Short mmCIF file of C-alpha atoms in Angstrom, two decimals:
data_model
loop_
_atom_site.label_atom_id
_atom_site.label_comp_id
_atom_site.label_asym_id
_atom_site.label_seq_id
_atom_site.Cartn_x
_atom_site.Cartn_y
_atom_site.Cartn_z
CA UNK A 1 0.00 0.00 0.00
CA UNK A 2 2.11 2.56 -1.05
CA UNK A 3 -0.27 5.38 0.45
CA UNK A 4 0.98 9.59 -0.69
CA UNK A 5 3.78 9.50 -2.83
CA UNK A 6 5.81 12.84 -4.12
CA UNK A 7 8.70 12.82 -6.86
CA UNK A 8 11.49 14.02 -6.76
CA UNK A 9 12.78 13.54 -3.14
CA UNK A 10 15.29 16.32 -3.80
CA UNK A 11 15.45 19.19 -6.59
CA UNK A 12 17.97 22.35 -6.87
CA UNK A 13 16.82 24.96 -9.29
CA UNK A 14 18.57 28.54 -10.09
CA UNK A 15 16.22 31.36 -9.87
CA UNK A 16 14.17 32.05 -12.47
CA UNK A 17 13.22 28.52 -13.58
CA UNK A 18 10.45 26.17 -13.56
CA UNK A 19 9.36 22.66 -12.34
CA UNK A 20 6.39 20.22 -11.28
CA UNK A 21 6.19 18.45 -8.14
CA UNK A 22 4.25 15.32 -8.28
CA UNK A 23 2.21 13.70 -5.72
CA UNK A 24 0.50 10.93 -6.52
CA UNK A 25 -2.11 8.85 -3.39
CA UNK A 26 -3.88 5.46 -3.99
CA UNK A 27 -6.27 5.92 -1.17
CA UNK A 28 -9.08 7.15 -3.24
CA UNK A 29 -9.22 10.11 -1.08
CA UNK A 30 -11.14 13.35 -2.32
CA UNK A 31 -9.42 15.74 -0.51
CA UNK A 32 -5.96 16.80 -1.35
CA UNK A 33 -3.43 19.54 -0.05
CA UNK A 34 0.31 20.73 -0.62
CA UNK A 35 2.25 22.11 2.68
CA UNK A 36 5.40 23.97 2.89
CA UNK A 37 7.99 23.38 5.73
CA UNK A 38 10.21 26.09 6.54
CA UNK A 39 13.00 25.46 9.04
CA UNK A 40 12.20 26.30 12.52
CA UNK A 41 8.33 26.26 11.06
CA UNK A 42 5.37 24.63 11.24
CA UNK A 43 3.30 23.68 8.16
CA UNK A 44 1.55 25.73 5.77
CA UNK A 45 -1.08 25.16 3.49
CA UNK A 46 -0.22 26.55 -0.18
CA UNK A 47 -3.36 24.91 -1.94
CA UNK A 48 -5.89 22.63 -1.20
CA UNK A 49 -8.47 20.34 -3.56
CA UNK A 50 -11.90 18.91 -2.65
CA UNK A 51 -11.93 16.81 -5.50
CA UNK A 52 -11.06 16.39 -9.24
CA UNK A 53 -11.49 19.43 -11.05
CA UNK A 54 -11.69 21.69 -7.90
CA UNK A 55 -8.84 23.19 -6.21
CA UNK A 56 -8.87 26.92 -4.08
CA UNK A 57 -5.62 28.90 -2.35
CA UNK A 58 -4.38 27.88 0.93
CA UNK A 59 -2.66 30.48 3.64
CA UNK A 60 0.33 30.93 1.17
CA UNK A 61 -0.60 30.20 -2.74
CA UNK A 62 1.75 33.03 -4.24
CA UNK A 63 4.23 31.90 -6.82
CA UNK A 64 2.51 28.57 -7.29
CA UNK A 65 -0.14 26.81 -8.95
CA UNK A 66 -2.25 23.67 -9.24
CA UNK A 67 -4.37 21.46 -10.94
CA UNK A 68 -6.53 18.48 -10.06
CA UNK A 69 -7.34 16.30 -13.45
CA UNK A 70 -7.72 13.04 -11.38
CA UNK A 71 -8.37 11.91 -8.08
CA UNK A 72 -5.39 10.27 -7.96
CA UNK A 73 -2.57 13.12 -8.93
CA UNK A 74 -2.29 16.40 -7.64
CA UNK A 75 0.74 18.32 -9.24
CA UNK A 76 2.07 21.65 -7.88
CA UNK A 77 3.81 23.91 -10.36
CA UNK A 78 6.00 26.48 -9.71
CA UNK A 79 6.52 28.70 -12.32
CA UNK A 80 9.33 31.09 -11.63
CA UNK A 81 11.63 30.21 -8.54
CA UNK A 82 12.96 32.31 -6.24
CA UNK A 83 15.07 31.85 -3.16
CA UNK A 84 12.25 31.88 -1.02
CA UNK A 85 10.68 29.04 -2.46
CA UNK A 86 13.31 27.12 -0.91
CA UNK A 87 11.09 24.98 1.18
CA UNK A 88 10.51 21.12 1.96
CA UNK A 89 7.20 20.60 0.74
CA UNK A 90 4.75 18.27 1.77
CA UNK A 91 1.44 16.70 -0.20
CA UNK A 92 -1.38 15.38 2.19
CA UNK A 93 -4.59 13.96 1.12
CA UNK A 94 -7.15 12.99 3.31
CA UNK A 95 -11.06 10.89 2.84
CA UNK A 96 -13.05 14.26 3.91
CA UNK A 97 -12.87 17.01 5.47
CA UNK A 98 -14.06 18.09 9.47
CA UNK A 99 -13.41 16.54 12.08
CA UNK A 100 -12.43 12.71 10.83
CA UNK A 101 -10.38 14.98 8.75
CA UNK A 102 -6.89 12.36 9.61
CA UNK A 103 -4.31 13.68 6.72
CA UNK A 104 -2.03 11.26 5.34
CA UNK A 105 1.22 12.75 4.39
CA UNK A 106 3.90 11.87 1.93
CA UNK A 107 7.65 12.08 2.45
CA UNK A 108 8.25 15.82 1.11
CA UNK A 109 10.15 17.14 -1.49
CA UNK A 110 12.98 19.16 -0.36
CA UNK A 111 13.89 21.69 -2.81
CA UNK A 112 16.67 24.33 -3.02
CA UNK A 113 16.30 27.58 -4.98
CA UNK A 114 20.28 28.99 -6.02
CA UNK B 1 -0.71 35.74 14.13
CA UNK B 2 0.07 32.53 15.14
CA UNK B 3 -3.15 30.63 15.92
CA UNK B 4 -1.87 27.47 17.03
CA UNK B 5 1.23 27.80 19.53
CA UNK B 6 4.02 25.49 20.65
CA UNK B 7 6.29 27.35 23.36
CA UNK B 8 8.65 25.03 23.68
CA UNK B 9 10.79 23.95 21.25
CA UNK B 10 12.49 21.52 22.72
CA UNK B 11 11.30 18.70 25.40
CA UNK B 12 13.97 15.85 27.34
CA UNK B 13 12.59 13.41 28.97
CA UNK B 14 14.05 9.87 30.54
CA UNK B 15 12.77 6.74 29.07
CA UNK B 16 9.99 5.36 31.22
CA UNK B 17 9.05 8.95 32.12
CA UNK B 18 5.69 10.97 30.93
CA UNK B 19 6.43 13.61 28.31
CA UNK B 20 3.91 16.43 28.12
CA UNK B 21 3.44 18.21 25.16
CA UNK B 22 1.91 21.77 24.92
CA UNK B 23 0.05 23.89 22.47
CA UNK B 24 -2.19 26.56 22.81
CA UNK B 25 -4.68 28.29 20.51
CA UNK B 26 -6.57 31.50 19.70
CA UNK B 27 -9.02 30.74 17.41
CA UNK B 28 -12.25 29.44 19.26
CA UNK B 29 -13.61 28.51 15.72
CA UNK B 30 -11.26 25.48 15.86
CA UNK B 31 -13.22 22.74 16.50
CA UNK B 32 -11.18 19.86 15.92
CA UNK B 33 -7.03 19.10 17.34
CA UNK B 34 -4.87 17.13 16.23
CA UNK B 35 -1.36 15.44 16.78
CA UNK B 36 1.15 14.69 13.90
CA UNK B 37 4.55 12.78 14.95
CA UNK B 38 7.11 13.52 12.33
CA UNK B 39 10.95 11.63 11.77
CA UNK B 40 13.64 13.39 10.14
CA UNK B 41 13.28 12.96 5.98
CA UNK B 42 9.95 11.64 6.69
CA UNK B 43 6.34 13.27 6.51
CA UNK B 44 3.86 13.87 9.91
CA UNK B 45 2.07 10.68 10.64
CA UNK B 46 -1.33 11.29 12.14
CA UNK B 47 -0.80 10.21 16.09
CA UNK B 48 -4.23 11.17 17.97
CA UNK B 49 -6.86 13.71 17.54
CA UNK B 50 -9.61 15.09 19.52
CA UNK B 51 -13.05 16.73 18.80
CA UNK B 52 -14.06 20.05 20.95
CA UNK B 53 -16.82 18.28 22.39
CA UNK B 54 -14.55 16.00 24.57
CA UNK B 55 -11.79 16.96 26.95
CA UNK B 56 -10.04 13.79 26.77
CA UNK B 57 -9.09 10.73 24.39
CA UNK B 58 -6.33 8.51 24.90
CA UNK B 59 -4.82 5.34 22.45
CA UNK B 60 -2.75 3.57 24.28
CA UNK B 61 0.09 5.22 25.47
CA UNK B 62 -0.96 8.59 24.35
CA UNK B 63 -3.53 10.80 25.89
CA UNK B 64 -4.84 14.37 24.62
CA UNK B 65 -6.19 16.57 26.92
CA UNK B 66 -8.70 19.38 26.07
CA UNK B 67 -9.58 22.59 27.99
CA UNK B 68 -11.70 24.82 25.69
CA UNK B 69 -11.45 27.64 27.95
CA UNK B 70 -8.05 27.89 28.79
CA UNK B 71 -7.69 27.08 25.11
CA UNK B 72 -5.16 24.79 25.72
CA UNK B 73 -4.76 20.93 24.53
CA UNK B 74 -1.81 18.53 25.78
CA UNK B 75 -0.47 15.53 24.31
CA UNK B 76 0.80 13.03 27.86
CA UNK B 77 2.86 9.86 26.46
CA UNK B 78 3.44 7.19 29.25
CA UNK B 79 5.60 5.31 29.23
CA UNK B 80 7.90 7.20 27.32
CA UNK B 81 10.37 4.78 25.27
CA UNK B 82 13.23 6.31 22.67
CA UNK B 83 11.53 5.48 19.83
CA UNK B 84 9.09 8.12 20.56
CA UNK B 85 11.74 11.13 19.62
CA UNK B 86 10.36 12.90 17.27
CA UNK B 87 9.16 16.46 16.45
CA UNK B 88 5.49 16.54 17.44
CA UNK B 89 2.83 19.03 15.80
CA UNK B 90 -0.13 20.51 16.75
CA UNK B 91 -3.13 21.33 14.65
CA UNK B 92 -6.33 22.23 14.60
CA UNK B 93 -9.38 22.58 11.65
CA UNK B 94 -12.59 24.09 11.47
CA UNK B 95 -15.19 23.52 9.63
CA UNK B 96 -12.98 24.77 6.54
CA UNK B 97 -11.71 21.49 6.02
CA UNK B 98 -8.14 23.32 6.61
CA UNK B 99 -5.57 22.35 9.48
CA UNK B 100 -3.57 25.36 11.15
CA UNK B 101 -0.24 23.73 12.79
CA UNK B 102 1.86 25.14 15.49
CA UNK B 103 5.78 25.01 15.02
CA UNK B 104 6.42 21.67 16.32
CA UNK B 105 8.19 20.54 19.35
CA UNK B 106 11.37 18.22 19.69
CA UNK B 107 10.60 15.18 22.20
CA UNK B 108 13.84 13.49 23.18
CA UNK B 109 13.90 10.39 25.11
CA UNK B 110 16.84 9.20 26.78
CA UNK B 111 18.00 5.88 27.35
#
C-alpha cells in the first residue's frame, strides 16, 4: 500500500526557472493539499483540492499553482523560482474534510532555490 | 498571528518517564485538534486527535487533553520509550476542512 507519494525527493533549481512536483495517493481520497515546511516552522497550506477538477488557495498560494485532473494526482507547479521558495514541501490527502479529517502525508520534497 | 502555539521547542525526557506536550490556541472557531509525529526525511504521521466536544481521548500510550477555555490541549505519552523522539505538531481545523499547525516541538527520550 504505497499510500501519498511525491517525486522528486530532492530538486535544486537557479532562480528564475520552472518545475512540477508530483504527488501521486492510492487511497481514493477526495481531498488533497500541498504544505510547505520552513526550518524552525510549522506547516503551511499553499493549496488545497476537494476533489477532481476543484482546487482553491491555501494560507500561502503566491508563486505557485495547481491542478486536479484526477483523483489520484495532484501536481504543484511552480513557475518562476525564487530563493524563497526554498522549502521542503509536503502533499497530504485525506477521505473528507471536518473533524475525521486524519491527513495522510507523503515524504516531502525538499527543494533548493540557487 | 500565530493561531496554534508550541512554546517550547524543545522537550527531554528519561525513558519510562511521561512527556507532556503543549500547544495553545486563539481561534475558538477550531473545532477539531490534532497530533502529527514527524521523523527526520519523513512526513507527519497522524498520532491522535480530539473533537471540541470532549476533553479527553487517549490510544494507548498517548492521551490528549482538552480545555476549551483555557484554550489549551496537551499531548501526555506514558511510558515514554526512545523510539518516541520525534518532532510533534499541533493542529487544529474548522469547519474549513483546513488544518492550522503550530511550530512543532522536539521530544527526546533518553535511554
Amino acid at each position: 500500500n504505497a499510500g501519498v507519494t511525491q517525486t522528486p525527493k530532492f530538486r535544486i533549481l537557479k532562480i528564475g526557472q520552472s518545475m512540477t512536483l508530483q504527488c501521486t495517493q492510492d487511497m481514493n481520497h477526495n481531498y488533497m493539499y500541498w504544505y510547505r515546511q520552513d526550518p524552525g516552522m510549522g506547516l503551511k497550506l499553499i493549496y488545497y483540492s476537494v476533489g477532481a477538477g476543484i482546487t482553491d488557495k491555501g494560507e500561502v498560494p503566491n508563486g505557485y499553482n495547481v491542478s486536479r485532473s484526477t483523483t489520484e494526482d495532484f501536481p504543484l507547479r511552480l513557475e518562476l523560482a525564487a530563493p524563497s521558495q526554498t522549502s521542503v514541501y509536503f502533499c497530504a490527502s485525506s477521505r473528507q474534510g471536518g473533524d475525521t479529517d486524519t491527513q495522510y502525508f507523503g515524504p516531502g520534497t525538499r527543494l533548493t532555490v540557487l | 498571528d500565530q493561531q496554534v502555539k508550541q512554546n517550547s521547542p524543545s522537550l527531554s525526557v528519561q525513558e519510562g518517564r511521561i512527556s507532556i506536550l503543549n500547544c495553545d490556541y486563539t481561534n475558538s472557531m477550531f473545532d477539531y485538534f490534532l497530533w502529527y509525529k514527524k521523523y527526520p526525511a519523513e512526513g507527519p504521521t497522524f498520532l491522535i486527535s480530539i473533537s471540541s466536544i470532549k476533553d479527553k481521548n487517549e490510544d494507548g500510550r498517548f492521551t490528549v487533553f482538552l480545555n476549551k477555555s483555557a484554550k489549551h490541549l496537551s499531548l501526555h505519552i506514558v511510558p515514554s520509550q526512545p523510539g518516541d523522539s520525534a518532532v510533534y505538531f499541533c493542529a487544529a481545523g474548522g469547519s474549513n476542512y483546513k488544518l492550522t499547525f503550530g511550530k512543532g516541538t522536539l521530544l527526546t527520550v533518553n535511554p
